[in-house]
């Protein structure tokens, strides 16, 4: 009987979590299933970042996810998460990595190191500088929204990693997920309101179609990334 009650409780908890998830802006925009978000590494990182910041919806903020912005060459660049709010725009690049992260603001590639194998030797994996990556996202976004609205760049790493020896200048936020809310709240409290509620809603409606591209566009975007960084 105890085992049956435990199973029923577990199923009820899963059902409740699923229903709560379907009420979030993340689901409303992406329509990603609860199971996909739970088991897809990239989607899970995006959703965790959103959960850290969803309180800003009560302060006039609205979120978009996987926003595909046109590039100069006719291709697309993808913004993981975008916050439209009275302060302006926050552009988030999510990195759901583990291990230790090393990097410099002006280095083209950063390094992820982690232990692997029976002898626990250190393994190094380079990845494209997320600051440069997000700067390009913002440059493309500027062509769409203009120069009037302030835009902040935020790089969000998983809590599973350790940020080591990062040399970051002013104007960019690089944090682990657990520190994201504090970092954004600090900017939010210091910045002036630029957009009215009506303007926030208008920009949301304007940018929302950029999140609704079909699978063919998304697949081509992934192929372009793989070809560029292989």
Short mmCIF file of C-alpha atoms in Angstrom, two decimals:
data_model
loop_
_atom_site.label_atom_id
_atom_site.label_comp_id
_atom_site.label_asym_id
_atom_site.label_seq_id
_atom_site.Cartn_x
_atom_site.Cartn_y
_atom_site.Cartn_z
CA UNK A 1 0.00 0.00 0.00
CA UNK A 2 2.83 2.37 0.86
CA UNK A 3 4.46 1.72 -2.51
CA UNK A 4 1.19 2.35 -4.33
CA UNK A 5 0.73 5.63 -2.45
CA UNK A 6 4.28 6.67 -3.35
CA UNK A 7 3.66 5.94 -7.03
CA UNK A 8 0.36 7.86 -6.98
CA UNK A 9 2.05 10.81 -5.25
CA UNK A 10 4.89 10.78 -7.78
CA UNK A 11 2.50 10.76 -10.72
CA UNK A 12 0.46 13.55 -9.15
CA UNK A 13 3.59 15.67 -8.67
CA UNK A 14 4.62 15.14 -12.30
CA UNK A 15 1.13 16.05 -13.46
CA UNK A 16 1.09 19.20 -11.33
CA UNK A 17 4.54 20.26 -12.58
CA UNK A 18 3.41 19.72 -16.17
CA UNK A 19 0.27 21.80 -15.69
CA UNK A 20 2.25 24.61 -14.06
CA UNK A 21 4.76 24.50 -16.91
CA UNK A 22 2.00 24.94 -19.49
CA UNK A 23 1.03 28.23 -17.82
CA UNK A 24 4.49 29.75 -18.31
CA UNK A 25 5.48 32.22 -21.02
CA UNK A 26 8.21 29.78 -22.04
CA UNK A 27 5.65 27.17 -23.06
CA UNK A 28 3.28 29.73 -24.60
CA UNK A 29 6.03 30.95 -26.94
CA UNK A 30 8.01 27.78 -27.67
CA UNK A 31 5.34 25.07 -27.33
CA UNK A 32 8.15 22.74 -26.27
CA UNK A 33 6.83 19.72 -24.38
CA UNK A 34 7.64 19.34 -20.70
CA UNK A 35 9.62 16.16 -21.39
CA UNK A 36 11.68 17.84 -24.12
CA UNK A 37 12.62 20.71 -21.82
CA UNK A 38 13.50 18.28 -19.05
CA UNK A 39 15.78 16.09 -21.15
CA UNK A 40 17.14 18.47 -23.82
CA UNK A 41 20.29 20.08 -22.42
CA UNK A 42 19.95 23.35 -24.32
CA UNK A 43 16.22 23.79 -23.72
CA UNK A 44 16.65 22.94 -20.06
CA UNK A 45 19.26 25.69 -19.67
CA UNK A 46 16.99 28.24 -21.33
CA UNK A 47 14.06 27.28 -19.15
CA UNK A 48 16.11 27.48 -15.96
CA UNK A 49 17.26 30.99 -16.91
CA UNK A 50 13.65 31.99 -17.57
CA UNK A 51 12.51 30.66 -14.20
CA UNK A 52 15.15 32.79 -12.48
CA UNK A 53 13.73 35.91 -14.13
CA UNK A 54 10.01 35.27 -14.55
CA UNK A 55 9.29 37.58 -11.58
CA UNK A 56 10.06 40.45 -13.98
CA UNK A 57 6.81 39.64 -15.79
CA UNK A 58 5.13 41.32 -12.81
CA UNK A 59 7.17 44.44 -13.57
CA UNK A 60 6.12 44.73 -17.19
CA UNK A 61 8.64 42.34 -18.74
CA UNK A 62 7.82 39.94 -21.58
CA UNK A 63 9.97 37.04 -22.80
CA UNK A 64 10.72 35.56 -26.19
CA UNK A 65 12.75 32.41 -26.87
CA UNK A 66 14.70 31.04 -29.82
CA UNK A 67 14.27 34.23 -31.78
CA UNK A 68 15.69 34.01 -35.32
CA UNK A 69 17.00 37.38 -36.51
CA UNK A 70 18.02 37.92 -40.17
CA UNK A 71 21.70 38.41 -40.96
CA UNK A 72 23.20 40.47 -43.76
CA UNK A 73 23.89 37.41 -45.91
CA UNK A 74 20.29 36.19 -45.84
CA UNK A 75 20.88 33.63 -43.09
CA UNK A 76 19.64 33.70 -39.51
CA UNK A 77 21.18 34.11 -36.08
CA UNK A 78 19.38 32.73 -33.01
CA UNK A 79 18.86 34.54 -29.72
CA UNK A 80 18.28 32.02 -26.92
CA UNK A 81 16.18 34.30 -24.71
CA UNK A 82 15.05 37.90 -25.05
CA UNK A 83 13.52 40.05 -22.32
CA UNK A 84 11.51 43.06 -23.49
CA UNK A 85 10.81 45.40 -20.59
CA UNK A 86 10.40 49.09 -19.67
CA UNK A 87 14.20 49.35 -19.29
CA UNK A 88 14.85 48.15 -22.84
CA UNK A 89 16.04 44.74 -24.06
CA UNK A 90 18.09 42.02 -22.39
CA UNK A 91 19.67 39.50 -24.75
CA UNK A 92 20.64 36.19 -23.13
CA UNK A 93 23.01 33.54 -24.42
CA UNK A 94 22.56 30.29 -22.48
CA UNK A 95 25.46 27.85 -22.04
CA UNK A 96 24.42 24.71 -20.20
CA UNK A 97 28.02 23.51 -19.72
CA UNK A 98 29.77 21.62 -16.95
CA UNK A 99 33.44 21.62 -15.97
CA UNK A 100 35.66 24.67 -15.58
CA UNK A 101 35.37 27.63 -17.94
CA UNK A 102 38.32 29.82 -18.91
CA UNK A 103 38.20 32.82 -21.23
CA UNK A 104 39.01 36.41 -22.08
CA UNK A 105 36.63 38.96 -23.52
CA UNK A 106 38.77 39.40 -26.66
CA UNK A 107 39.70 35.74 -27.23
CA UNK A 108 37.93 34.13 -30.17
CA UNK A 109 37.62 30.83 -28.33
CA UNK A 110 37.15 29.99 -24.66
CA UNK A 111 38.00 26.67 -23.03
CA UNK A 112 35.91 24.13 -21.16
CA UNK A 113 37.96 21.68 -19.10
CA UNK A 114 36.74 18.61 -17.25
CA UNK A 115 38.02 15.30 -15.93
CA UNK A 116 37.51 12.23 -18.09
CA UNK A 117 38.57 8.61 -18.12
CA UNK A 118 39.70 6.26 -15.37
CA UNK A 119 42.83 8.27 -14.67
CA UNK A 120 40.76 11.43 -14.49
CA UNK A 121 42.96 13.33 -16.90
CA UNK A 122 41.93 16.85 -17.76
CA UNK A 123 40.18 17.17 -21.12
CA UNK A 124 39.95 20.54 -22.88
CA UNK A 125 37.19 21.56 -25.25
CA UNK A 126 37.23 24.94 -27.05
CA UNK A 127 34.02 26.82 -27.80
CA UNK A 128 33.29 30.12 -29.51
CA UNK A 129 33.50 33.19 -27.27
CA UNK A 130 29.89 33.69 -26.06
CA UNK A 131 30.47 37.44 -25.61
CA UNK A 132 31.34 37.77 -29.28
CA UNK A 133 28.46 35.47 -30.16
CA UNK A 134 25.96 37.60 -28.26
CA UNK A 135 27.48 40.84 -29.58
CA UNK A 136 26.68 39.62 -33.08
CA UNK A 137 23.13 38.76 -32.01
CA UNK A 138 22.71 42.29 -30.70
CA UNK A 139 24.21 43.81 -33.85
CA UNK A 140 21.65 41.96 -35.97
CA UNK A 141 18.85 42.84 -33.54
CA UNK A 142 19.76 46.52 -33.82
CA UNK A 143 18.94 46.39 -37.52
CA UNK A 144 15.44 45.24 -36.58
CA UNK A 145 14.62 47.43 -33.55
CA UNK A 146 16.80 50.50 -34.16
CA UNK A 147 19.13 52.38 -31.81
CA UNK A 148 16.67 54.06 -29.45
CA UNK A 149 16.27 51.15 -27.06
CA UNK A 150 19.11 50.14 -24.67
CA UNK A 151 20.26 46.54 -25.02
CA UNK A 152 22.14 44.55 -22.36
CA UNK A 153 24.16 41.42 -23.09
CA UNK A 154 23.94 38.56 -20.57
CA UNK A 155 25.81 35.25 -20.79
CA UNK A 156 24.33 32.56 -18.54
CA UNK A 157 26.28 29.42 -17.64
CA UNK A 158 24.94 26.37 -15.85
CA UNK A 159 25.42 26.01 -12.10
CA UNK A 160 27.19 22.73 -12.92
CA UNK A 161 30.26 24.63 -14.15
CA UNK A 162 32.87 26.76 -12.44
CA UNK A 163 33.86 30.09 -13.99
CA UNK A 164 37.66 30.40 -13.73
CA UNK A 165 39.94 33.27 -14.72
CA UNK A 166 37.40 35.08 -16.87
CA UNK A 167 38.57 38.51 -17.96
CA UNK A 168 35.39 40.48 -18.69
CA UNK A 169 35.04 44.20 -19.31
CA UNK A 170 32.16 46.51 -18.52
CA UNK A 171 28.87 46.30 -20.38
CA UNK A 172 28.56 42.52 -20.40
CA UNK A 173 27.20 40.22 -17.70
CA UNK A 174 28.65 36.71 -17.40
CA UNK A 175 27.18 34.65 -14.55
CA UNK A 176 26.10 31.22 -13.50
CA UNK A 177 22.37 30.62 -13.42
CA UNK A 178 22.05 30.98 -9.64
CA UNK A 179 23.40 34.55 -9.82
CA UNK A 180 21.38 35.63 -12.85
CA UNK A 181 18.44 37.17 -10.99
CA UNK A 182 20.69 39.33 -8.80
CA UNK A 183 22.69 40.55 -11.79
CA UNK A 184 19.62 41.48 -13.85
CA UNK A 185 17.80 42.96 -10.85
CA UNK A 186 20.77 45.25 -10.24
CA UNK A 187 20.69 46.55 -13.82
CA UNK A 188 16.90 46.78 -13.66
CA UNK A 189 16.99 48.93 -10.51
CA UNK A 190 19.63 51.31 -11.88
CA UNK A 191 18.26 51.83 -15.40
CA UNK A 192 15.59 54.34 -16.34
CA UNK A 193 12.30 53.36 -17.92
CA UNK A 194 12.47 53.84 -21.67
CA UNK A 195 9.42 51.95 -22.92
CA UNK A 196 5.82 52.26 -21.82
CA UNK A 197 3.70 49.14 -21.28
CA UNK A 198 2.07 49.74 -24.65
CA UNK A 199 5.49 49.99 -26.33
CA UNK A 200 6.67 46.79 -24.62
CA UNK A 201 3.59 44.98 -25.88
CA UNK A 202 4.02 46.46 -29.35
CA UNK A 203 7.66 45.32 -29.57
CA UNK A 204 6.69 41.89 -28.30
CA UNK A 205 4.08 41.55 -31.04
CA UNK A 206 6.58 42.83 -33.60
CA UNK A 207 9.30 40.34 -32.62
CA UNK A 208 7.08 37.34 -31.82
CA UNK A 209 6.90 36.16 -35.48
CA UNK A 210 10.70 35.82 -35.43
CA UNK A 211 10.22 32.94 -32.94
CA UNK A 212 7.82 31.02 -35.16
CA UNK A 213 10.01 29.88 -38.05
CA UNK A 214 9.56 26.35 -39.32
CA UNK A 215 11.80 23.34 -38.80
CA UNK A 216 13.56 23.88 -42.14
CA UNK A 217 14.88 27.30 -41.10
CA UNK A 218 16.01 25.97 -37.72
CA UNK A 219 17.71 22.97 -39.29
CA UNK A 220 19.58 25.16 -41.75
CA UNK A 221 20.69 27.43 -38.90
CA UNK A 222 22.16 24.43 -37.04
CA UNK A 223 23.97 23.29 -40.18
CA UNK A 224 25.43 26.76 -40.67
CA UNK A 225 26.76 26.76 -37.09
CA UNK A 226 28.27 23.31 -37.49
CA UNK A 227 29.93 24.31 -40.76
CA UNK A 228 31.31 27.53 -39.24
CA UNK A 229 32.80 26.06 -36.06
CA UNK A 230 33.77 22.50 -37.07
#
